[in-house]
Amino acid sequence: MKLPKETKRFCPYCKKRTDQKIDLVSTGFKRGTLTKGSISRTKIRGAASGKGNKGKYSRKAIKSWKRKTKTTTRKVLIYQCQECKKSKQSKNSRRVSKILIGEK
Ligand SMILES: [Zn+2]
């Protein structure tokens, strides 16, 4: 799906139609390997060492899903007003594989 870089949209803060920049809402940060409660951290601490069954520390961590069913993800657009620099997310997300912003 292709979208322009800027559109005219109603800004609820300026209470009029203004030029607004389109951007995607980021998916957030991923947890590091040495976070609290992670298996690699407990192994460094020496909790899961030696012989025998160590329960959840005996198993290998599941890296990814075995079968990926969905090929598309839900993307939320964010609109930033160029006059007051305030931004607003779109009410409903779109299920698309890819969003190209400002490409022709
Ligand atoms: Zn505004």
PDB file of N, CA, C and O in Angstrom, residues 10-17:
ATOM      1  N   PHE A  10      -8.123  17.049   9.490  1.00  0.00           N
ATOM      2  CA  PHE A  10      -8.613  17.910  10.560  1.00  0.00           C
ATOM      3  C   PHE A  10      -7.754  17.720  11.810  1.00  0.00           C
ATOM      4  O   PHE A  10      -7.538  16.594  12.259  1.00  0.00           O
ATOM      5  N   CYS A  11      -7.263  18.825  12.361  1.00  0.00           N
ATOM      6  CA  CYS A  11      -6.505  18.759  13.610  1.00  0.00           C
ATOM      7  C   CYS A  11      -7.430  19.159  14.765  1.00  0.00           C
ATOM      8  O   CYS A  11      -7.990  20.253  14.763  1.00  0.00           O
ATOM      9  N   PRO A  12      -7.619  18.290  15.758  1.00  0.00           N
ATOM     10  CA  PRO A  12      -8.520  18.619  16.866  1.00  0.00           C
ATOM     11  C   PRO A  12      -7.958  19.684  17.814  1.00  0.00           C
ATOM     12  O   PRO A  12      -8.700  20.254  18.611  1.00  0.00           O
ATOM     13  N   TYR A  13      -6.653  19.956  17.726  1.00  0.00           N
ATOM     14  CA  TYR A  13      -6.056  20.960  18.612  1.00  0.00           C
ATOM     15  C   TYR A  13      -6.133  22.345  17.979  1.00  0.00           C
ATOM     16  O   TYR A  13      -6.424  23.332  18.658  1.00  0.00           O
ATOM     17  N   CYS A  14      -5.876  22.408  16.658  1.00  0.00           N
ATOM     18  CA  CYS A  14      -6.008  23.681  15.949  1.00  0.00           C
ATOM     19  C   CYS A  14      -7.456  23.950  15.553  1.00  0.00           C
ATOM     20  O   CYS A  14      -7.804  25.082  15.240  1.00  0.00           O
ATOM     21  N   LYS A  15      -8.261  22.895  15.542  1.00  0.00           N
ATOM     22  CA  LYS A  15      -9.674  22.941  15.151  1.00  0.00           C
ATOM     23  C   LYS A  15      -9.867  23.444  13.728  1.00  0.00           C
ATOM     24  O   LYS A  15     -10.754  24.257  13.431  1.00  0.00           O
ATOM     25  N   LYS A  16      -8.974  23.004  12.829  1.00  0.00           N
ATOM     26  CA  LYS A  16      -9.132  23.305  11.405  1.00  0.00           C
ATOM     27  C   LYS A  16      -8.323  22.291  10.611  1.00  0.00           C
ATOM     28  O   LYS A  16      -7.571  21.495  11.183  1.00  0.00           O
ATOM     29  N   ARG A  17      -8.499  22.322   9.283  1.00  0.00           N
ATOM     30  CA  ARG A  17      -7.768  21.396   8.415  1.00  0.00           C
ATOM     31  C   ARG A  17      -6.344  21.910   8.206  1.00  0.00           C
ATOM     32  O   ARG A  17      -6.143  23.057   7.794  1.00  0.00           O
TER      33      ARG A  17
END
